XYZ file of C-alpha atoms in Angstrom:
585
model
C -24.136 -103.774 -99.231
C -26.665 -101.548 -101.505
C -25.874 -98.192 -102.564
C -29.361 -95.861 -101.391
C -30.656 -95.671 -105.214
C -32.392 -92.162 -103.974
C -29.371 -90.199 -102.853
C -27.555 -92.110 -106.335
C -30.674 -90.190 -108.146
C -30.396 -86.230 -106.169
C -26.492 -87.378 -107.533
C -27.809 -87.605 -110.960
C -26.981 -90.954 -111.697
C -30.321 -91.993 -112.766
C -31.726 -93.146 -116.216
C -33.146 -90.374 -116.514
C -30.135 -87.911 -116.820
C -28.275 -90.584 -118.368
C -31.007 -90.096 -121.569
C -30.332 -86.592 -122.043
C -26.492 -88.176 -122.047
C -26.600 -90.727 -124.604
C -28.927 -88.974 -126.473
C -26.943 -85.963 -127.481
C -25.166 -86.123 -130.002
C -22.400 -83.719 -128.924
C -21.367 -86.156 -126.148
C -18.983 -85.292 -123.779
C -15.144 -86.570 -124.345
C -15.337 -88.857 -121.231
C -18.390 -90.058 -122.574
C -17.538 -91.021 -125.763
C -14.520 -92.600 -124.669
C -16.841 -94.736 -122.449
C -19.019 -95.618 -125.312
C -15.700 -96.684 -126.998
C -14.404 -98.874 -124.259
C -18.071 -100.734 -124.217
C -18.047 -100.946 -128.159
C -14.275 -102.328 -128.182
C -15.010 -104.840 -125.167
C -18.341 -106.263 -126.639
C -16.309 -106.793 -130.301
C -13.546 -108.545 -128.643
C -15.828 -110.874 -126.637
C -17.841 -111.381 -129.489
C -15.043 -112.314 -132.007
C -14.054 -114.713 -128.743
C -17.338 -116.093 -128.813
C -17.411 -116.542 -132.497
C -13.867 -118.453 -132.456
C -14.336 -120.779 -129.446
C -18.016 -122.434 -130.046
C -16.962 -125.308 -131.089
C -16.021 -126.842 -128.063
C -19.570 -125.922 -126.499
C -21.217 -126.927 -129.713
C -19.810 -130.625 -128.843
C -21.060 -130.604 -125.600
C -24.722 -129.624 -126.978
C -24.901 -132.159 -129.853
C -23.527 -134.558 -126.766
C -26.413 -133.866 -125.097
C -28.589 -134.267 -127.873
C -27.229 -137.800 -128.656
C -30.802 -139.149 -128.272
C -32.581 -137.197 -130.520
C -29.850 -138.241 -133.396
C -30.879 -141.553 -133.257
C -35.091 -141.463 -134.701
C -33.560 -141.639 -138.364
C -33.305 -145.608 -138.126
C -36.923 -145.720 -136.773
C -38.116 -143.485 -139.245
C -36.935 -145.394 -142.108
C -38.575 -148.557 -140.707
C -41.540 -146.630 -140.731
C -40.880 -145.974 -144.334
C -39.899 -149.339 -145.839
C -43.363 -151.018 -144.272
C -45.478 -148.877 -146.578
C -43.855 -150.389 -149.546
C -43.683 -146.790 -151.861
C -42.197 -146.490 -154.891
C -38.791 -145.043 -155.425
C -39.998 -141.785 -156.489
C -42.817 -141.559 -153.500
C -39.824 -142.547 -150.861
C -37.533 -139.508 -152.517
C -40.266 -136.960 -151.490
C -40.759 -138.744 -148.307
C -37.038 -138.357 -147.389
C -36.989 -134.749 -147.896
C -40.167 -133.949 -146.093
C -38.506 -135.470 -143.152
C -35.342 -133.415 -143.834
C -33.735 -136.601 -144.195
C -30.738 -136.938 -146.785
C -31.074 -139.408 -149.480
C -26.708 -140.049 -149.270
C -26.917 -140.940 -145.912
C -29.427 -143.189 -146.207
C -28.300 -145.296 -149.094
C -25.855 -146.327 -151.073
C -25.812 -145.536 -155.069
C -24.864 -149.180 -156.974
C -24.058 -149.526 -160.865
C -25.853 -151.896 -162.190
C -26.230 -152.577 -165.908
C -29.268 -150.826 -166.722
C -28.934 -147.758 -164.303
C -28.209 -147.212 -160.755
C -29.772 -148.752 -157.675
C -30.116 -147.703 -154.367
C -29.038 -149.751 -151.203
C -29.641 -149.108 -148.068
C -26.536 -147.959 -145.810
C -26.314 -150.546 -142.992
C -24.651 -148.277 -140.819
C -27.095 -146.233 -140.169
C -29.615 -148.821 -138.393
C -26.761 -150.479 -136.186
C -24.453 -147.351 -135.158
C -25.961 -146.896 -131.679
C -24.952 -143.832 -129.537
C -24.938 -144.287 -125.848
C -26.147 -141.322 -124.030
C -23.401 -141.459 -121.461
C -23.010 -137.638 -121.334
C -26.585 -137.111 -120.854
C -26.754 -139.759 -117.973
C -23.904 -139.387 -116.150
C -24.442 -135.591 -115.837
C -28.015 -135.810 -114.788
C -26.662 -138.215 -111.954
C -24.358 -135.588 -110.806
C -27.066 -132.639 -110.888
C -29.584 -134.479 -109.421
C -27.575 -135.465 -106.385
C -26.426 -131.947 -106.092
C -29.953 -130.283 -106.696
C -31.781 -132.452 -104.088
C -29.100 -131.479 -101.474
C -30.201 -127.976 -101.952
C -33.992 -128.346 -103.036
C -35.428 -127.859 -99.203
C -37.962 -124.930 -98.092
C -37.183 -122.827 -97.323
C -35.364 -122.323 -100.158
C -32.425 -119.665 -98.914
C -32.178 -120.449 -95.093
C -30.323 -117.078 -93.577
C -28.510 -118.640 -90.492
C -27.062 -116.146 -88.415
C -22.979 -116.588 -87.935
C -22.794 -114.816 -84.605
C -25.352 -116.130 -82.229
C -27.656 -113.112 -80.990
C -31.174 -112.181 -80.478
C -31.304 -109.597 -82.819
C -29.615 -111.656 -85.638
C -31.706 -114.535 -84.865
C -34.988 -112.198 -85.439
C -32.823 -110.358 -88.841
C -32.189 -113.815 -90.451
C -35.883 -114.711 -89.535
C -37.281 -111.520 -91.564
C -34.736 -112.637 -94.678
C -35.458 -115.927 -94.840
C -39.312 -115.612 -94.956
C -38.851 -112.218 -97.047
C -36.141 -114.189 -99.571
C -38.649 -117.293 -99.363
C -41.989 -115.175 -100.716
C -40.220 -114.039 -103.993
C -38.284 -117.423 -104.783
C -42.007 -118.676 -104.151
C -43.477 -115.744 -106.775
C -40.492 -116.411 -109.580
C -39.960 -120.118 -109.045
C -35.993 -119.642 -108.136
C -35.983 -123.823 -107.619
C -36.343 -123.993 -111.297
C -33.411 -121.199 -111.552
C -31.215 -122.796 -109.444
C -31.698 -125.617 -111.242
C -30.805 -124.237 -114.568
C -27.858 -123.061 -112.927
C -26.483 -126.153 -111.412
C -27.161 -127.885 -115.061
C -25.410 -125.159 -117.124
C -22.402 -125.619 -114.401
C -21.948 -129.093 -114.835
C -22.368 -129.144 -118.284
C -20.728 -126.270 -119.571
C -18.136 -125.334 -116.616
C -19.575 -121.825 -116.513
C -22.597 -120.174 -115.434
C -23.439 -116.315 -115.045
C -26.485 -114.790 -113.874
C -27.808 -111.405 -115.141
C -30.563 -109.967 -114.515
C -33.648 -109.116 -116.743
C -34.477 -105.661 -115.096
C -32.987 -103.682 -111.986
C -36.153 -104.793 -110.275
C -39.542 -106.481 -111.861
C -42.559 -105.044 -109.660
C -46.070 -106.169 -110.538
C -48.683 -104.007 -109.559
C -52.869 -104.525 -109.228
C -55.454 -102.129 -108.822
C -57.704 -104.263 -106.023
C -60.287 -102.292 -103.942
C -59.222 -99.155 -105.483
C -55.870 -99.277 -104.214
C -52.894 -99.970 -105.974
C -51.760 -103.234 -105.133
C -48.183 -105.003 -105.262
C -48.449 -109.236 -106.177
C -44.725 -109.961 -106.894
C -41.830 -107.798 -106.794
C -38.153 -109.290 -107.055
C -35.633 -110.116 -109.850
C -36.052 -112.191 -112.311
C -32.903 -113.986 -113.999
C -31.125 -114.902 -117.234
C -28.588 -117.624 -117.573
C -26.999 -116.996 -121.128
C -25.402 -120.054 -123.441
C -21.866 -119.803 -122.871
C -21.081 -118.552 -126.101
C -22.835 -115.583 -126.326
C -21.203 -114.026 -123.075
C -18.193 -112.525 -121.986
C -16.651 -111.389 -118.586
C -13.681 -109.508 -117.169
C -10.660 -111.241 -118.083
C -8.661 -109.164 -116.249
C -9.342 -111.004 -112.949
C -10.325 -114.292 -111.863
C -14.038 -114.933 -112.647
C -15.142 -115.918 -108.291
C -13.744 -112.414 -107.530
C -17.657 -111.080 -109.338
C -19.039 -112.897 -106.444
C -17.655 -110.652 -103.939
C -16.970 -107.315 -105.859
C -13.493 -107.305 -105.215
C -12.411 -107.597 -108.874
C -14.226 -108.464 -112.145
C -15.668 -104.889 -113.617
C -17.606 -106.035 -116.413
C -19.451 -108.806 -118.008
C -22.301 -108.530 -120.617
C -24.130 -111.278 -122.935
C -25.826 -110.428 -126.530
C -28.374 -111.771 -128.295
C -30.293 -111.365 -131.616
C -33.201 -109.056 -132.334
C -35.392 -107.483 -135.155
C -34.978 -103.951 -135.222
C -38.775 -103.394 -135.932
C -39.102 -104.927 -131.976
C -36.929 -102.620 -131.000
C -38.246 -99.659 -132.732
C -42.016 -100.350 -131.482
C -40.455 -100.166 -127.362
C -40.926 -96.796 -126.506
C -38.885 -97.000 -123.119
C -35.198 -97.687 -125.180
C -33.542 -94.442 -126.193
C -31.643 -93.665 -129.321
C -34.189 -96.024 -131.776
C -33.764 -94.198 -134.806
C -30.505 -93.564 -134.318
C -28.857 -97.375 -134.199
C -25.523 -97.586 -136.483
C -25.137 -100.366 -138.816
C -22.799 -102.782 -137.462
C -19.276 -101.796 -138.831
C -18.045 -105.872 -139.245
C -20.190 -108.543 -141.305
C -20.971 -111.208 -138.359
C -22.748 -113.179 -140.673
C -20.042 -113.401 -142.924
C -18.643 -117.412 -142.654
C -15.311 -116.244 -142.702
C -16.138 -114.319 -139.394
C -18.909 -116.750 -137.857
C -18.040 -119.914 -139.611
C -21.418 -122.004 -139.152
C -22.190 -120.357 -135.660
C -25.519 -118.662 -137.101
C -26.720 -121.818 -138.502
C -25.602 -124.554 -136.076
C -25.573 -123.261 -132.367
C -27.687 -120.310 -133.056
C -29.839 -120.479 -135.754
C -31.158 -116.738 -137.512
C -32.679 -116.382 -140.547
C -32.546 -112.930 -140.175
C -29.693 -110.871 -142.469
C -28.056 -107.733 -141.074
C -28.692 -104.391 -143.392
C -26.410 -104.542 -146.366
C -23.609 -101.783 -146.166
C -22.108 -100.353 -149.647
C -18.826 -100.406 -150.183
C -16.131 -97.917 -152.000
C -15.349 -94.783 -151.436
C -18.044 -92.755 -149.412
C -18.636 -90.138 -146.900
C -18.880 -90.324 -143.462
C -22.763 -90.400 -143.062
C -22.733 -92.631 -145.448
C -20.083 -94.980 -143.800
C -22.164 -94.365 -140.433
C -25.443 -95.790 -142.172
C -28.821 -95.523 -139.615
C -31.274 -97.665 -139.606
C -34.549 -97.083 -141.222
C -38.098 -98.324 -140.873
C -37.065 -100.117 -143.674
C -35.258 -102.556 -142.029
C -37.959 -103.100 -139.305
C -36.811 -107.300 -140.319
C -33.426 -107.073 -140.110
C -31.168 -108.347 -137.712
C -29.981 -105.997 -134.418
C -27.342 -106.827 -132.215
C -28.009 -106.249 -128.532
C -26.056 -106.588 -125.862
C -26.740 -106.008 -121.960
C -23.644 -104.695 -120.433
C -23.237 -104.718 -116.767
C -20.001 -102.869 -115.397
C -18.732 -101.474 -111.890
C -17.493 -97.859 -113.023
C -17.136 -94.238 -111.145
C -19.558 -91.914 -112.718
C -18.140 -89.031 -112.122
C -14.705 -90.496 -114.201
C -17.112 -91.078 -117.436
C -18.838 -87.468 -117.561
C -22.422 -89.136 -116.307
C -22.674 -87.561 -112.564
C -21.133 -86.191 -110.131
C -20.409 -89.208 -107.819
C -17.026 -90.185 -106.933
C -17.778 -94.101 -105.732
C -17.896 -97.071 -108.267
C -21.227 -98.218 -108.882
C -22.723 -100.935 -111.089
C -24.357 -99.756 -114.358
C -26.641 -101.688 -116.400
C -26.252 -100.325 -120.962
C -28.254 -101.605 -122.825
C -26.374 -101.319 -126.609
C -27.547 -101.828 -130.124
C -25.182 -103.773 -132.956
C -21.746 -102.099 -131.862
C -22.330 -98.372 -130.267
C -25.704 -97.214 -129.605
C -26.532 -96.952 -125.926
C -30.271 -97.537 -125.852
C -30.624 -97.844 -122.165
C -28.672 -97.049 -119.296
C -29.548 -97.435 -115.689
C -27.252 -97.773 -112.125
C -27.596 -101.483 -110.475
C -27.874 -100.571 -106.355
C -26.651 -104.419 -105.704
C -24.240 -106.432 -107.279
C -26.146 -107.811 -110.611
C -23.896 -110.907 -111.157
C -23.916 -114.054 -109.565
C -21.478 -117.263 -110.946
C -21.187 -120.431 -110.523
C -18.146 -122.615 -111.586
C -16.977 -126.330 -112.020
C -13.983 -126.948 -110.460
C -12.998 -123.498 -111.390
C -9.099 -122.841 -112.266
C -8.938 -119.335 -112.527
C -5.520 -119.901 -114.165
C -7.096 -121.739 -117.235
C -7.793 -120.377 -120.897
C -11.218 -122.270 -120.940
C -13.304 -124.109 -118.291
C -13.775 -127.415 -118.133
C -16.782 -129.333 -116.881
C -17.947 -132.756 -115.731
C -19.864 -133.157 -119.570
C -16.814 -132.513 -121.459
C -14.938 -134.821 -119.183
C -17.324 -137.612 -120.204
C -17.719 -136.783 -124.365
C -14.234 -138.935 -125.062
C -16.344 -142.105 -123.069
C -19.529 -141.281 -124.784
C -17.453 -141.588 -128.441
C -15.280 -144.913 -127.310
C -18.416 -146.780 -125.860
C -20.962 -145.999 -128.815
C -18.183 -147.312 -131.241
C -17.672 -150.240 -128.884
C -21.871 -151.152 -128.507
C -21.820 -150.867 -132.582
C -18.955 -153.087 -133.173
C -20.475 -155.260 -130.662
C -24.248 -155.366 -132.975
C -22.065 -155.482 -136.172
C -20.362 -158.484 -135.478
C -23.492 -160.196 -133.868
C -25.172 -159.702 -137.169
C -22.311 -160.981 -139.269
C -22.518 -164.124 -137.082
C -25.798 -164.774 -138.369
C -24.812 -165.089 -141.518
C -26.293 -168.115 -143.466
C -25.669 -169.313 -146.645
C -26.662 -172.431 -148.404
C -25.600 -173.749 -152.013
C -27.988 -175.743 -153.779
C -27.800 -178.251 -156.917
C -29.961 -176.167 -159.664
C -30.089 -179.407 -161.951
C -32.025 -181.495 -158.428
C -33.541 -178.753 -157.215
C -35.869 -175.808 -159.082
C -34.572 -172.094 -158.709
C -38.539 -171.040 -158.235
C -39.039 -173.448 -155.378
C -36.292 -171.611 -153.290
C -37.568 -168.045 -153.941
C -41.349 -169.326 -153.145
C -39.333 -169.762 -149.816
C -37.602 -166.397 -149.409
C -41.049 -164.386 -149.884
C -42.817 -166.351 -147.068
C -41.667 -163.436 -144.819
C -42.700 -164.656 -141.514
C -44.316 -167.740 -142.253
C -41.189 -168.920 -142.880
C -40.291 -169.500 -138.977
C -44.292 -170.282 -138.284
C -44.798 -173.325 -140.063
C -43.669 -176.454 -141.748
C -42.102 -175.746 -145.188
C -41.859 -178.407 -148.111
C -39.717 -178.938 -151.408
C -40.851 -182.433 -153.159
C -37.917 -184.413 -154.774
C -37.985 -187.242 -156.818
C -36.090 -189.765 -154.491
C -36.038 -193.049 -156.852
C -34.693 -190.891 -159.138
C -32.191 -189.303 -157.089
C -31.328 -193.352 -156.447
C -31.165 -194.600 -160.002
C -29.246 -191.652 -160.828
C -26.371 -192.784 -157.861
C -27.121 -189.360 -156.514
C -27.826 -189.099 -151.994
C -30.767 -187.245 -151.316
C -28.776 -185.099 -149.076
C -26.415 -183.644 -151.991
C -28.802 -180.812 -153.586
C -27.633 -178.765 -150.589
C -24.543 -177.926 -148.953
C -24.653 -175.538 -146.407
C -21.444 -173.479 -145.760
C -20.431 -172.481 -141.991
C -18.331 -169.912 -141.666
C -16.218 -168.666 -138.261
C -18.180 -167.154 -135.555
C -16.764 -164.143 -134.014
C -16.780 -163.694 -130.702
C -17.955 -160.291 -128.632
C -17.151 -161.533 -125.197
C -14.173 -159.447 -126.006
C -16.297 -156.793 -126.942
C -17.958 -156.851 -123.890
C -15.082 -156.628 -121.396
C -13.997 -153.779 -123.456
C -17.314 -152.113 -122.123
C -17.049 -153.145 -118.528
C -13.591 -152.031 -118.481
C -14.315 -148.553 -120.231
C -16.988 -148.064 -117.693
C -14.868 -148.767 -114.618
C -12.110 -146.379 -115.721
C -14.095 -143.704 -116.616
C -16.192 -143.900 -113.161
C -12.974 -144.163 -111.800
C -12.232 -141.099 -113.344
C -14.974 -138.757 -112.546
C -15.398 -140.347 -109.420
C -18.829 -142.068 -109.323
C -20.138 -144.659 -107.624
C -22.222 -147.456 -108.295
C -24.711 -146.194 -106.102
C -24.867 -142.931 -107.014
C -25.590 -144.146 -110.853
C -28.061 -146.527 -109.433
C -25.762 -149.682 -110.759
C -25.003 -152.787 -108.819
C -21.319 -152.701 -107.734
C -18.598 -155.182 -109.474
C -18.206 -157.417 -106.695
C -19.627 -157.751 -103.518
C -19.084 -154.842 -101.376
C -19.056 -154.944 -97.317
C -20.431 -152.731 -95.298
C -17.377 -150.617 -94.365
C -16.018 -150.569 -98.072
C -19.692 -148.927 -98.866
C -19.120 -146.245 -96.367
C -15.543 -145.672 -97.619
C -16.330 -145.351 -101.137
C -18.892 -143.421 -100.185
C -16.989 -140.985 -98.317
C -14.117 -140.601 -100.957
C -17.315 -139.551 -103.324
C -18.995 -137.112 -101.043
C -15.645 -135.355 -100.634
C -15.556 -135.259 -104.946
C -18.724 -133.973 -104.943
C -18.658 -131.526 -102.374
C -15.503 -129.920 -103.971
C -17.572 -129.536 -107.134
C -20.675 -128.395 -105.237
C -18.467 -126.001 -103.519
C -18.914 -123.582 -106.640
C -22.259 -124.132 -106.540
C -22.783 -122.870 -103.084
C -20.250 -119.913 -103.785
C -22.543 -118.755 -106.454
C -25.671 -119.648 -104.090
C -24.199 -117.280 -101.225
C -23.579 -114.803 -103.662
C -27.117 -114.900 -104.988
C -28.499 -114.486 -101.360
C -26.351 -111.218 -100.565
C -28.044 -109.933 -104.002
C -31.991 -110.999 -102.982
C -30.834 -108.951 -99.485
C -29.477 -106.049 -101.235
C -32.125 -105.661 -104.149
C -34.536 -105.970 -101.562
C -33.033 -103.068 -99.158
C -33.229 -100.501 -102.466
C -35.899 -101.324 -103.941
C -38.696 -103.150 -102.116
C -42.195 -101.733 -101.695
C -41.756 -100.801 -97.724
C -45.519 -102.165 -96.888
C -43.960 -106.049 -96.196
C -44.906 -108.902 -93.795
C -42.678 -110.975 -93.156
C -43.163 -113.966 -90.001
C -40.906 -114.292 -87.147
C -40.381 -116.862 -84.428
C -41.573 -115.809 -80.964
C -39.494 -117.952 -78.878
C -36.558 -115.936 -79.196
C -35.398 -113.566 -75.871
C -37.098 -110.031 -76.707
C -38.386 -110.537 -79.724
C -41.017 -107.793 -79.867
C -38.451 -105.148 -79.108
C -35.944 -106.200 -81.676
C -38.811 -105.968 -84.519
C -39.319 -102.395 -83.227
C -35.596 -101.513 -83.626
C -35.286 -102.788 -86.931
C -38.301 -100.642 -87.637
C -41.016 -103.299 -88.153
C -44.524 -102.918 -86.644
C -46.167 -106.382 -85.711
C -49.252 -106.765 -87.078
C -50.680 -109.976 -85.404
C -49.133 -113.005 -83.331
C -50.524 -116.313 -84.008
C-alpha cells in the first residue's frame, strides 16, 4: 500500500526540509549518526563488491566467448597482404593485438625469427554459456511476453474487482507501453539467469513528462523508469533474506554506485551540498584495494583527487572538492532504505517509510527524497537465502563451456597432425630447385598436372628403379572418434544436469523418442523451469504492486483508462471508485 506523499509533506518529510537538513552543517546528533550508518554500509558493500568480482567477471568474459575469437581472422587478414616485418609490428598494435601471443621468438644463427603460434588459429571456444542461457530466457520471456503486458486478475470473484483490475490493467498497460517495460523485463530475466541476482531501482520517485499543447499544459508519459545495476556494484540488506524486499517484511536497505565526474555533478543545480563533497577517505583505485576491477569489469580512466599525506589538520584531512577537479572521479551512490523519520532527526513521523539519498564518494548527502511505494523489486535464480553467493544457470554451465572448447581443439589439433606428409627424396637423382618450384605453386599445386623430368636410361644403366628418388614416410593416424564421444557424452551429462531438453535447445534427441516419452520429458522440464521461473514471477508480482502504488501517489488525476461493459453494474462501480465515464463505445 502507498503512504499519501501529501500528508508525508504537511509531516515534513519532504526534500525540501530534508535540504535545509543535510545542508547544515551543525547537523543534528541523530542525523549525523544516520549519515554514519549510510557512509559505513556503502564502504562495507563496496569493499564486498571490490573482493568478490571475480566470479561475475567469469561469467561476463563467458559471455563474451565470441568476441575472443576475431584474433585468428584478423591475422589471416594480415598474412594475405604480404607486409614486411616491421609494417606487420605496427599493424599488430593498431589492432591492440600482442605481438607474444601471436608468435613465437626462434634463435636462429643470424638473429631471431618469428613463428607464428599455432594455438591461436585452432583453440576454438564453444559458446555454450551464451547458448544454453539464451535457450532458457527465451523460453521463459515468451511465456510472459503477451499484451497486455501485467494482466491484474482479480483473486476474489466480484463486480467491483472485476471493474478495479480492469482500470489497472489498462492503466499499468499505457505506461509499460510509454517506457517499453518488455525490454525491462527482459533485462531482468537475462541478468537472473546469468548472474543469479537481479534488483530493480528506480531512476526517479516518479518521471512525468509534460507538453504545452493548445495552451494547456499537457502530460505524454508519466511512470517509473528502471535501473538494473551489474551485480558488482550493488549491495542489499544482509541482515534478512533478499525475497523478504519483495514484500516489505524485512530487507531495510539496498543501494548501487556508480562512477561520475564531479564537474557533472557540479553543473546539476537540483543536487544539494555540490561544493561541499569530501574527498573519499580510502584510495579505491589503489590495486591493493580494487585489484584490476577499474580496468577489467569497469573500466575509468578517471583518477580520484590526490590526498596529502603526514601530519595535518582536520580541514585539511577533510579536503573539498574544488572546481579544480571538475575531471576527477566522484563516487555516487543511490541509497534506498525503509527508516522512521522521526528516529533520525528528519520529521516528525513515527511510521517507517522508504527514503531515496543520493551520496557523493563516502558522506555527502546530495539528495534526499521519501519513496511513497516500495522502490525495489528482485528477482532470483533458484534463490537459497541461506547461501554466501548466488548461483545461476550461466555459472552452472562455465565448467562445460571450458571442458568442451578444450575437447573441439584437441579434436582440430589432432586432425591436423593427421595430415601430416612428409616425403624424402634422393638429392643426387633428383634437383633440390625442382622440389621448391613445387612448394611455391600455392594452389596450382592441387589444380593441375605437375612434372619433374628424370633421366630414366640413366637411372637403368646406373642399376638404380625409377621409383627410389622418393620414399614417402607414413606415420600413425590418430583417431578422434574418441574425441567425439567425449563431446556427445559431455553434452548429455551436462543437459542432464541443468535439465534441458532436446527440444527446448532445438537438437534432435539421441534416439528415437515415442510419443509418451516426449510428453514425459517434457513434463519433468516444465516442472525445472517453472521452479526457476518461479523467481521470476515473484519479482514480476512485486513489480505490479509497485506500478499500483506509484500510480495511487503520484499520478496526474486527469486518466482514462477502458473498462469492459459486460460486467453486472458496471457504471455504478466506476462512480464509486470515483471515475467519471467519458464515452462508451
Amino acid at each position: 500500500m502507498s503512504v499519501d506523499i501529501a500528508y508525508l509533506k504537511r509531516q515534513g518529510v519532504s526534500s525540501d526540509q530534508y535540504k535545509k537538513i543535510f545542508a547544515d552543517p551543525s547537523k543534528d546528533a541523530r542525523v549525523r549518526r544516520l549519515v554514519n550508518t549510510i557512509s559505513a554500509r556503502i564502504k562495507d558493500g563496496r569493499n564486498s563488491n571490490l573482493e568478490e568480482y571475480r566470479t561475475y567477471w567469469a561469467i561476463d568474459l563467458a559471455h563474451e566467448t565470441p568476441f575472443a575469437q576475431t584474433t585468428p581472422t584478423l591475422v589471416q587478414n594480415l598474412l594475405s597482404k604480404r607486409m614486411s616485418a616491421l609494417e606487420v609490428e605496427k599493424e599488430l598494435a593498431a589492432w591492440g593485438l600482442s605481438e607474444k601471443d601471436l608468435f613465437l621468438r626462434v634463435d636462429i644463427p643470424n638473429g631471431v625469427k618469428l613463428v607464428l603460434n599455432p594455438p591461436v588459429f585452432y583453440q576454438i571456444m564453444i559458446p555454450i554459456v551464451r547458448a544454453y542461457h539464451t535457450a532458457r530466457t527465451s523460453m521463459i520471456y515468451n511465456e510472459r511476453d503477451r499484451s497486455p503486458l501485467f494482466p491484474f486478475v482479480p483473486l476474489k470473484q466480484t463486480d467491483r474487482n472485476r471493474v478495479l483490475c480492469d482500470i489497472w490493467t489498462d492503466i499499468v498497460d499505457t505506461m509499460a507501453t510509454w517506457f517499453g517495460y518488455p525490454a525491462y523485463l527482459k533485462q531482468a530475466i537475462q541478468q537472473t539467469l546469468k548472474y543469479g541476482v537481479c534488483l530493480s531501482f528506480p531512476m526517479e520517485e516518479w518521471y512525468c513528462d509534460r507538453q504545452v499543447i493548445d495552451g494547456e499544459t499537457v502530460v505524454q508519459k508519466e511512470g517509473i523508469r528502471y535501473e538494473m545495476p551489474h551485480p558488482t556494484r550493488m549491495r542489499w540488506d544482509l541482515y534478512h533474506p533478499l525475497p523478504t524486499v519483495n514484500t516489505g517484511t524485512g530487507c531495510e536497505y539496498a543501494f548501487h554506485w556508480s562512477l561520475a565526474r564531479y564537474g557533472d555533478i557540479l553543473d546539476n543545480r537540483m543536487l544539494w551540498n555540490r561544493k561541499s563533497i569530501t574527498h573519499s577517505t580510502q584510495d579505491w583505485f589503489n590495486p591493493t584495494v580494487s585489484a584490476n576491477y577499474f580496468k577489467e569489469v569497469y573500466p575509468c580512466t578517471m583518477k580520484m583527487p590526490f590526498v596529502e599525506s603526514g601530519q595535518m589538520r582536520r580541514e585539511q584531512k577533510a579536503a573539498f572538492y574544488s572546481t579544480g577537479n571538475r575531471d576527477d572521479a566522484v563516487f555516487v551512490t543511490k541509497y534506498f532504505a525503509n527508516i522512521i523519520p522521526r528516529d533520525h532527526g528528519l520529521a516528525d513521523y513515527k511510521f517507517p517509510v522508504w527514503h531515496r539519498f543520493d551520496v557523493a564518494n563516502d558522506d555527502t548527502i546530495i539528495w534526499a527524497a521519501p519513496c511513497a511505494y516500495n522502490p525495489i523489486w528482485f528477482m532470483g535464480y533458484d534463490w537459497d537465502s541461506a547461501a554466501g553467493q548466488p548461483s545461476s544457470l550461466s555459472l552452472e554451465t562455465i565448467p562445460w563451456q571450458d571442458h568442451l572448447g578444450n575437447i573441439l581443439s584437441q579434436m582440430i589439433l589432432t586432425a591436423k597432425q593427421n595430415l601430416t606428409s612428409i616425403t624424402f627424396f634422393d638429392r643426387n637423382l633428383v634437383e633440390p630447385d625442382k622440389i621448391k618450384e613445387i612448394e611455391n605453386l600455392g594452389e596450382q599445386r592441387y589444380r593441375s598436372h605437375q612434372f619433374i623430368s628424370f633421366d630414366s636410361i640413366a637411372l637403368t644403366r646406373a642399376g638404380v628403379d625409377p621409383r627410389a628418388p622418393f620414399h614417402p614416410v607414413q606415420f600413425q593416424q590418430r583417431s578422434i572418434v574418441e574425441l567425439q564421444s567425449m563431446m556427445n557424452t559431455a553434452l548429455n551429462i551436462m543437459e542432464r544436469v541443468l535439465q534441458f531438453t532436446a527440444q527446448e535447445t532445438g537438437a534432435a534427441a539421441s534416439h528415437y523418442q515415442s510419443a509418451k516419452e516426449i510428453g514425459t520429458t517434457a513434463e519433468s522440464s516444465s516442472q525445472r523451469r517453472q521452479y526457476t521461473s518461479s523467481g521470476i514471477d515473484e519479482g514480476i508480482d512485486a513489480w505490479k504492486r509497485q506500478l499500483v502504488d506509484g500510480s495511487r501517489a503520484y499520478m496526474d488525476n486527469t486518466i482514462i483508462a477502458q473498462v469492459s461493459t459486460d460486467i453486472p453494474d458496471w457504471d455504478k462501480h466506476i462512480e464509486d471508485l470515483g471515475f467519471k465515464i467519458e464515452a462508451i463505445g
